[in-house]
Tab-separated table of C-alpha atoms and ligand atoms in Angstrom:
chain	number	residue	atom	x	y	z
A	1	UNK	CA	104.861	271.875	72.396
A	2	UNK	CA	102.386	270.609	69.906
A	3	UNK	CA	103.689	267.089	70.277
A	4	UNK	CA	103.518	267.344	74.043
A	5	UNK	CA	99.935	268.584	73.917
A	6	UNK	CA	98.972	265.643	71.742
A	7	UNK	CA	100.666	263.097	73.972
A	8	UNK	CA	99.013	264.549	77.080
A	9	UNK	CA	95.581	264.588	75.445
A	10	UNK	CA	95.915	260.943	74.386
A	11	UNK	CA	97.004	259.763	77.819
A	12	UNK	CA	94.247	261.756	79.519
A	13	UNK	CA	91.683	260.033	77.371
A	14	UNK	CA	93.255	256.656	78.113
A	15	UNK	CA	93.175	257.362	81.868
A	16	UNK	CA	89.591	258.537	81.760
A	17	UNK	CA	88.613	255.275	80.063
A	18	UNK	CA	90.532	253.155	82.560
A	19	UNK	CA	88.130	251.267	84.842
A	20	UNK	CA	88.806	249.227	87.954
A	21	UNK	CA	86.522	246.749	89.692
A	22	UNK	CA	88.837	245.878	92.532
A	23	UNK	CA	91.849	247.161	94.420
A	24	UNK	CA	94.218	245.145	92.296
A	25	UNK	CA	93.090	246.965	89.133
A	26	UNK	CA	93.321	250.388	90.840
A	27	UNK	CA	96.881	249.491	91.823
A	28	UNK	CA	97.577	248.516	88.204
A	29	UNK	CA	96.592	252.067	87.248
A	30	UNK	CA	98.936	253.552	89.841
A	31	UNK	CA	101.864	251.487	88.645
A	32	UNK	CA	101.191	252.186	84.980
A	33	UNK	CA	100.749	255.972	85.249
A	34	UNK	CA	102.175	257.114	88.589
A	35	UNK	CA	104.889	254.519	89.305
A	36	UNK	CA	108.628	255.353	89.235
A	37	UNK	CA	108.794	253.934	85.732
A	38	UNK	CA	105.291	255.156	84.924
A	39	UNK	CA	103.940	257.225	82.054
A	40	UNK	CA	103.635	260.498	83.970
A	41	UNK	CA	107.342	260.384	84.868
A	42	UNK	CA	108.209	259.594	81.274
A	43	UNK	CA	106.155	262.460	79.868
A	44	UNK	CA	107.639	264.855	82.443
A	45	UNK	CA	111.029	263.850	81.052
A	46	UNK	CA	110.033	265.427	77.735
A	47	UNK	CA	110.508	268.817	79.402
A	48	UNK	CA	114.141	268.812	78.348
A	49	UNK	CA	113.160	268.951	74.656
A	50	UNK	CA	110.973	272.028	75.139
A	51	UNK	CA	112.574	275.344	74.050
A	52	UNK	CA	113.446	277.639	76.954
A	53	UNK	CA	110.823	280.280	76.176
A	54	UNK	CA	108.050	277.674	76.379
A	55	UNK	CA	109.283	275.896	79.505
A	56	UNK	CA	106.951	277.789	81.844
A	57	UNK	CA	103.872	276.963	79.836
A	58	UNK	CA	104.970	273.343	79.442
A	59	UNK	CA	105.666	273.060	83.175
A	60	UNK	CA	102.111	274.118	83.956
A	61	UNK	CA	100.722	271.655	81.444
A	62	UNK	CA	102.768	268.809	82.877
A	63	UNK	CA	101.817	269.624	86.454
A	64	UNK	CA	98.208	269.692	85.476
A	65	UNK	CA	98.716	266.333	83.705
A	66	UNK	CA	100.196	264.815	86.855
A	67	UNK	CA	97.308	266.120	88.954
A	68	UNK	CA	94.877	264.664	86.489
A	69	UNK	CA	96.503	261.220	86.878
A	70	UNK	CA	96.461	261.515	90.688
A	71	UNK	CA	92.810	262.526	90.717
A	72	UNK	CA	91.871	259.693	88.420
A	73	UNK	CA	93.720	257.255	90.694
A	74	UNK	CA	91.826	258.610	93.707
A	75	UNK	CA	88.529	258.223	91.859
A	76	UNK	CA	89.301	254.621	90.997
A	77	UNK	CA	90.322	253.874	94.567
A	78	UNK	CA	87.113	255.352	95.879
A	79	UNK	CA	85.085	253.434	93.317
A	80	UNK	CA	86.490	250.023	94.269
A	81	UNK	CA	86.463	250.933	97.960
A	82	UNK	CA	82.843	252.010	97.894
A	83	UNK	CA	81.905	248.867	95.992
A	84	UNK	CA	83.242	246.625	98.708
A	85	UNK	CA	81.663	248.915	101.286
A	86	UNK	CA	78.281	248.457	99.574
A	87	UNK	CA	78.729	244.697	99.479
A	88	UNK	CA	79.617	244.666	103.171
A	89	UNK	CA	76.579	246.690	104.105
A	90	UNK	CA	74.365	244.199	102.231
A	91	UNK	CA	75.449	241.344	104.507
A	92	UNK	CA	73.493	241.358	107.712
A	93	UNK	CA	75.317	239.008	109.999
A	94	UNK	CA	72.494	239.039	112.516
A	95	UNK	CA	70.039	237.392	110.107
A	96	UNK	CA	69.192	233.739	110.833
A	97	UNK	CA	70.522	231.245	108.229
A	98	UNK	CA	68.365	229.810	105.448
A	99	UNK	CA	66.833	226.509	106.466
A	100	UNK	CA	67.229	223.741	103.897
A	101	UNK	CA	63.977	222.079	102.889
A	102	UNK	CA	63.638	218.693	104.564
A	103	UNK	CA	64.011	215.764	102.190
A	104	UNK	CA	61.949	212.621	102.547
A	105	UNK	CA	62.339	208.934	101.945
A	106	UNK	CA	60.275	207.235	99.300
A	107	UNK	CA	57.461	205.125	100.802
A	108	UNK	CA	58.761	202.039	98.971
A	109	UNK	CA	62.169	202.598	100.544
A	110	UNK	CA	60.572	203.066	103.964
A	111	UNK	CA	58.756	199.748	103.632
A	112	UNK	CA	61.835	197.988	102.264
A	113	UNK	CA	63.917	199.230	105.201
A	114	UNK	CA	61.266	198.033	107.634
A	115	UNK	CA	61.242	194.547	106.132
A	116	UNK	CA	65.032	194.384	105.895
A	117	UNK	CA	65.593	195.536	109.474
A	118	UNK	CA	63.353	192.774	110.862
A	119	UNK	CA	65.326	190.055	109.080
A	120	UNK	CA	68.622	191.714	109.931
A	121	UNK	CA	67.798	191.075	113.579
A	122	UNK	CA	67.724	187.370	112.696
A	123	UNK	CA	71.169	187.611	111.125
A	124	UNK	CA	70.197	188.002	107.465
A	125	UNK	CA	72.623	190.085	105.387
A	126	UNK	CA	71.598	192.129	102.345
A	127	UNK	CA	72.698	191.353	98.772
A	128	UNK	CA	71.841	192.912	95.431
A	129	UNK	CA	72.039	191.735	91.835
A	130	UNK	CA	71.693	193.158	88.309
A	131	UNK	CA	68.311	194.228	86.927
A	132	UNK	CA	69.273	193.069	83.435
A	133	UNK	CA	69.691	189.315	83.857
A	134	UNK	CA	70.555	186.410	81.642
A	135	UNK	CA	68.041	183.653	81.053
A	136	UNK	CA	69.981	181.236	83.258
A	137	UNK	CA	69.829	183.312	86.441
A	138	UNK	CA	66.255	184.478	85.960
A	139	UNK	CA	64.826	181.139	84.760
A	140	UNK	CA	67.092	178.210	83.924
A	141	UNK	CA	68.901	177.808	87.224
A	142	UNK	CA	65.623	178.298	89.060
A	143	UNK	CA	64.337	175.059	87.556
A	144	UNK	CA	62.488	176.774	84.718
A	145	UNK	CA	64.090	175.300	81.578
A	146	UNK	CA	63.191	176.695	78.129
A	147	UNK	CA	59.531	176.167	77.240
A	148	UNK	CA	58.623	175.421	80.862
A	149	UNK	CA	54.946	176.450	81.115
A	150	UNK	CA	55.592	178.347	84.370
A	151	UNK	CA	57.566	180.940	82.384
A	152	UNK	CA	54.190	182.216	81.237
A	153	UNK	CA	53.356	183.137	84.839
A	154	UNK	CA	55.643	186.109	84.407
A	155	UNK	CA	55.296	188.368	81.380
A	156	UNK	CA	58.918	188.913	80.551
A	157	UNK	CA	60.613	191.880	78.902
A	158	UNK	CA	63.376	190.628	76.624
A	159	UNK	CA	66.319	192.810	75.585
A	160	UNK	CA	66.135	193.299	71.819
A	161	UNK	CA	69.873	193.136	71.059
A	162	UNK	CA	70.320	189.872	72.942
A	163	UNK	CA	67.442	187.408	73.382
A	164	UNK	CA	69.375	185.804	76.238
A	165	UNK	CA	68.913	188.926	78.341
A	166	UNK	CA	65.770	189.813	80.242
A	167	UNK	CA	64.739	192.491	82.678
A	168	UNK	CA	64.580	190.292	85.761
A	169	UNK	CA	61.033	189.252	86.539
A	170	UNK	CA	61.763	188.487	90.183
A	171	UNK	CA	64.531	188.884	92.748
A	172	UNK	CA	64.884	185.069	92.836
A	173	UNK	CA	67.697	185.554	90.303
A	174	UNK	CA	69.833	187.014	93.097
A	175	UNK	CA	69.414	183.717	95.038
A	176	UNK	CA	71.281	181.979	92.243
A	177	UNK	CA	74.045	184.578	92.231
A	178	UNK	CA	74.501	184.146	95.983
A	179	UNK	CA	74.519	180.344	95.829
A	180	UNK	CA	76.993	180.347	92.925
A	181	UNK	CA	79.527	182.115	95.137
A	182	UNK	CA	79.820	178.800	96.965
A	183	UNK	CA	80.080	180.287	100.442
A	184	UNK	CA	77.892	178.377	102.882
A	185	UNK	CA	75.846	178.745	105.008
A	186	UNK	CA	73.775	181.493	103.353
A	187	UNK	CA	71.427	183.788	105.210
A	188	UNK	CA	70.581	186.548	102.765
A	189	UNK	CA	67.936	189.100	102.021
A	190	UNK	CA	67.743	190.444	98.496
A	191	UNK	CA	65.630	193.540	97.884
A	192	UNK	CA	65.314	195.048	94.414
A	193	UNK	CA	63.310	196.222	91.440
A	194	UNK	CA	61.693	193.749	89.067
A	195	UNK	CA	59.928	194.117	85.701
A	196	UNK	CA	56.906	192.522	84.076
A	197	UNK	CA	55.101	193.358	80.890
A	198	UNK	CA	51.796	194.340	82.448
A	199	UNK	CA	49.377	197.104	81.583
A	200	UNK	CA	49.917	200.068	83.884
A	201	UNK	CA	46.941	200.744	86.121
A	202	UNK	CA	46.157	201.631	89.728
A	203	UNK	CA	46.738	197.983	90.697
A	204	UNK	CA	49.572	196.830	88.434
A	205	UNK	CA	52.709	198.303	86.918
A	206	UNK	CA	55.473	197.260	84.539
A	207	UNK	CA	57.981	197.492	87.384
A	208	UNK	CA	57.720	197.006	91.115
A	209	UNK	CA	59.847	195.869	94.046
A	210	UNK	CA	60.381	192.609	95.853
A	211	UNK	CA	62.368	191.296	98.783
A	212	UNK	CA	63.743	187.808	98.449
A	213	UNK	CA	64.992	185.721	101.355
A	214	UNK	CA	67.275	182.696	101.276
A	215	UNK	CA	68.579	180.432	104.013
A	216	UNK	CA	70.839	177.481	103.177
A	217	UNK	CA	72.605	175.282	105.718
A	218	UNK	CA	72.704	171.678	106.884
A	219	UNK	CA	69.426	170.385	108.337
A	220	UNK	CA	67.234	173.366	107.457
A	221	UNK	CA	63.593	172.294	107.618
A	222	UNK	CA	60.144	173.631	106.876
A	223	UNK	CA	59.796	174.273	110.619
A	224	UNK	CA	62.674	176.797	110.335
A	225	UNK	CA	60.886	178.472	107.457
A	226	UNK	CA	57.688	178.769	109.474
A	227	UNK	CA	59.382	180.098	112.591
A	228	UNK	CA	61.330	182.684	110.621
A	229	UNK	CA	58.232	183.937	108.849
A	230	UNK	CA	56.155	183.897	112.053
A	231	UNK	CA	58.740	186.144	113.644
A	232	UNK	CA	58.641	188.479	110.655
A	233	UNK	CA	54.858	188.726	110.625
A	234	UNK	CA	54.570	189.445	114.365
A	235	UNK	CA	57.207	192.176	114.106
A	236	UNK	CA	55.599	193.624	111.018
A	237	UNK	CA	51.895	193.418	111.755
A	238	UNK	CA	51.701	192.921	115.526
A	239	UNK	CA	51.489	190.076	118.032
A	240	UNK	CA	47.799	189.325	117.441
A	241	UNK	CA	47.994	188.714	113.726
A	242	UNK	CA	47.061	185.191	112.597
A	243	UNK	CA	49.004	183.343	109.908
A	244	UNK	CA	48.072	180.573	107.480
A	245	UNK	CA	50.026	178.664	104.860
A	246	UNK	CA	48.353	177.460	101.676
A	247	UNK	CA	49.998	174.835	99.471
A	248	UNK	CA	51.157	176.414	96.216
A	249	UNK	CA	53.480	175.835	93.282
A	250	UNK	CA	56.786	177.460	92.361
A	251	UNK	CA	59.267	175.616	90.145
A	252	UNK	CA	62.186	176.610	92.401
A	253	UNK	CA	60.733	175.295	95.675
A	254	UNK	CA	59.355	171.956	96.798
A	255	UNK	CA	57.131	171.950	98.739
A	256	UNK	CA	55.879	175.472	98.036
A	257	UNK	CA	53.416	177.602	99.938
A	258	UNK	CA	51.820	180.984	100.021
A	259	UNK	CA	51.451	182.759	103.314
A	260	UNK	CA	48.429	184.804	104.316
A	261	UNK	CA	47.981	186.990	107.378
A	262	UNK	CA	44.662	187.843	108.997
A	263	UNK	CA	43.565	191.165	107.517
A	264	UNK	CA	45.313	193.937	109.444
A	265	UNK	CA	42.801	196.487	108.165
A	266	UNK	CA	39.561	194.911	109.406
A	267	UNK	CA	41.074	192.411	111.854
A	268	UNK	CA	39.554	189.484	109.945
A	269	UNK	CA	35.891	190.496	109.848
A	270	UNK	CA	36.009	191.225	106.106
A	271	UNK	CA	36.672	194.426	104.127
A	272	UNK	CA	37.646	195.608	100.635
A	273	UNK	CA	41.355	195.027	101.172
A	274	UNK	CA	40.877	191.332	102.020
A	275	UNK	CA	37.960	191.067	99.587
A	276	UNK	CA	35.748	189.966	102.501
A	277	UNK	CA	37.849	186.853	103.110
A	278	UNK	CA	39.541	188.081	106.289
A	279	UNK	CA	42.966	187.102	104.857
A	280	UNK	CA	45.661	188.991	102.917
A	281	UNK	CA	48.286	187.133	100.894
A	282	UNK	CA	51.746	188.514	101.597
A	283	UNK	CA	54.392	186.138	100.247
A	284	UNK	CA	55.421	182.992	98.413
A	285	UNK	CA	57.858	180.534	99.958
A	286	UNK	CA	59.095	176.976	100.090
A	287	UNK	CA	62.036	174.599	100.488
A	288	UNK	CA	64.673	175.243	97.829
A	289	UNK	CA	64.274	172.613	95.090
A	290	UNK	CA	67.172	170.091	94.954
A	291	UNK	CA	67.600	170.885	91.245
A	292	UNK	CA	68.226	174.533	92.111
A	293	UNK	CA	70.890	173.545	94.647
A	294	UNK	CA	72.562	171.244	92.099
A	295	UNK	CA	72.466	173.972	89.456
A	296	UNK	CA	74.561	176.085	91.820
A	297	UNK	CA	76.962	173.260	92.704
A	298	UNK	CA	75.545	172.796	96.177
A	299	UNK	CA	75.115	169.171	97.267
A	300	UNK	CA	71.376	168.626	97.949
A	301	UNK	CA	72.240	165.505	99.994
A	302	UNK	CA	74.160	167.630	102.451
A	303	UNK	CA	72.434	170.973	102.347
A	304	UNK	CA	68.847	172.148	102.377
A	305	UNK	CA	67.258	175.540	102.642
A	306	UNK	CA	64.196	177.693	102.391
A	307	UNK	CA	63.374	180.747	100.301
A	308	UNK	CA	60.644	183.304	100.209
A	309	UNK	CA	59.697	186.314	98.121
A	310	UNK	CA	57.344	189.198	98.762
A	311	UNK	CA	56.268	192.401	97.054
A	312	UNK	CA	56.989	195.754	98.694
A	313	UNK	CA	54.405	198.003	97.048
A	314	UNK	CA	51.345	196.237	98.399
A	315	UNK	CA	52.266	196.399	102.086
A	316	UNK	CA	53.409	200.004	101.512
A	317	UNK	CA	50.017	200.869	99.972
A	318	UNK	CA	48.221	199.313	102.917
A	319	UNK	CA	50.428	200.927	105.531
A	320	UNK	CA	50.401	204.441	104.080
A	321	UNK	CA	46.878	204.378	102.636
A	322	UNK	CA	48.018	204.772	99.016
A	323	UNK	CA	45.312	203.663	96.597
A	324	UNK	CA	47.104	203.973	93.247
A	325	UNK	CA	50.332	202.153	92.402
A	326	UNK	CA	51.257	204.755	89.806
A	327	UNK	CA	51.828	207.391	92.501
A	328	UNK	CA	54.996	205.545	93.531
A	329	UNK	CA	56.752	206.237	90.237
A	330	UNK	CA	55.469	209.659	89.196
A	331	UNK	CA	57.843	211.667	91.416
A	332	UNK	CA	55.136	214.142	92.319
A	333	UNK	CA	56.674	216.137	95.138
A	334	UNK	CA	53.231	216.779	96.670
A	335	UNK	CA	52.913	213.024	97.152
A	336	UNK	CA	56.496	212.354	98.211
A	337	UNK	CA	56.781	215.109	100.797
A	338	UNK	CA	53.981	213.571	102.837
A	339	UNK	CA	56.470	210.955	104.025
A	340	UNK	CA	58.913	213.443	105.541
A	341	UNK	CA	58.182	212.338	109.067
A	342	UNK	CA	57.217	208.734	108.388
A	343	UNK	CA	59.519	206.071	109.795
B	1	DAH	N1	59.692	184.626	92.679
B	1	DAH	C1	58.319	184.530	93.104
B	1	DAH	C2	57.489	185.558	92.362
B	1	DAH	O1	58.040	186.500	91.858
B	1	DAH	C3	58.196	184.760	94.565
B	1	DAH	C4	58.810	183.642	95.361
B	1	DAH	C5	58.075	182.519	95.688
B	1	DAH	C6	60.125	183.703	95.716
B	1	DAH	C7	58.604	181.483	96.410
B	1	DAH	C8	60.691	182.632	96.433
B	1	DAH	C9	59.900	181.535	96.763
B	1	DAH	O2	61.959	182.661	96.818
B	1	DAH	O3	60.466	180.542	97.513
B	1	DAH	O4	56.306	185.438	92.318
């Protein structure tokens, strides 16, 4: 009897401590204690060892033990059942869904897409190249051999581990990569980020973005260059905008020019943006230098081409009324979310 009492007390404690968080665990309890091979059955089997005169008392104890197990099972079932009932009552299926906050495109991306889409209509495809470049693609092949004074025009970041590597100073390096592929004709647009060692201020930054254009085929002339850029300017700034070319110098083009458009802020009468001149400079361009073609194994006797390069930040600043270049790279959400609806 004493042994039986002990066993029952131990199992009761064990059952009282048993917890269940879901139906599966409640079922585990049932199988362990109330199943056909369960503990309650096993303990009931002890009855046969109890002396006859104590059988009545033991029978009561065992019945009570079985009831205890059944009650505990019921409690556990109710507990897991009521938990899922509570969870269900917390879900209100009639509530409207959460709206996701609207993302926005970066103003530099918006301007890049605008520029790219205009040239795409003329059949230009888009290409990209690495931002860490070797000296050959960024300078050498572009007709800027070592010690060429024009290298000073661009304050270059060199990679410490390898003096042959630079952070590209212009997207012109991608021209070389396209020409090297040897697939002609080429009609490519090459947007990307470029780096120059300049003091960061409202008007200059150590990185910014450019779009480069390249067209190589037989019989390409300066007239093609002008017509292509006229088309771009009219699409970009409107039919009434005036255009002028000024002779300029770039080592990779000959002849070279810079293109101005009549100031789209004041219409040419003179304002702060055009510094009272009535003109805004928007890009550099020219006929690809024969040396550059030769450097890329393209026969300059057979092929000719034009190239141009323009910054993206400046037109973006003018279009969206941004007066500080640094805003573009600070990731201030208050600034960025203003472009949610811009196209
Ligand atoms: N690479 C020049 C720069 O960063 C821009 C440029 C000028 C690109 C004339 C060209 C070009 O392709 O023909 O200032």
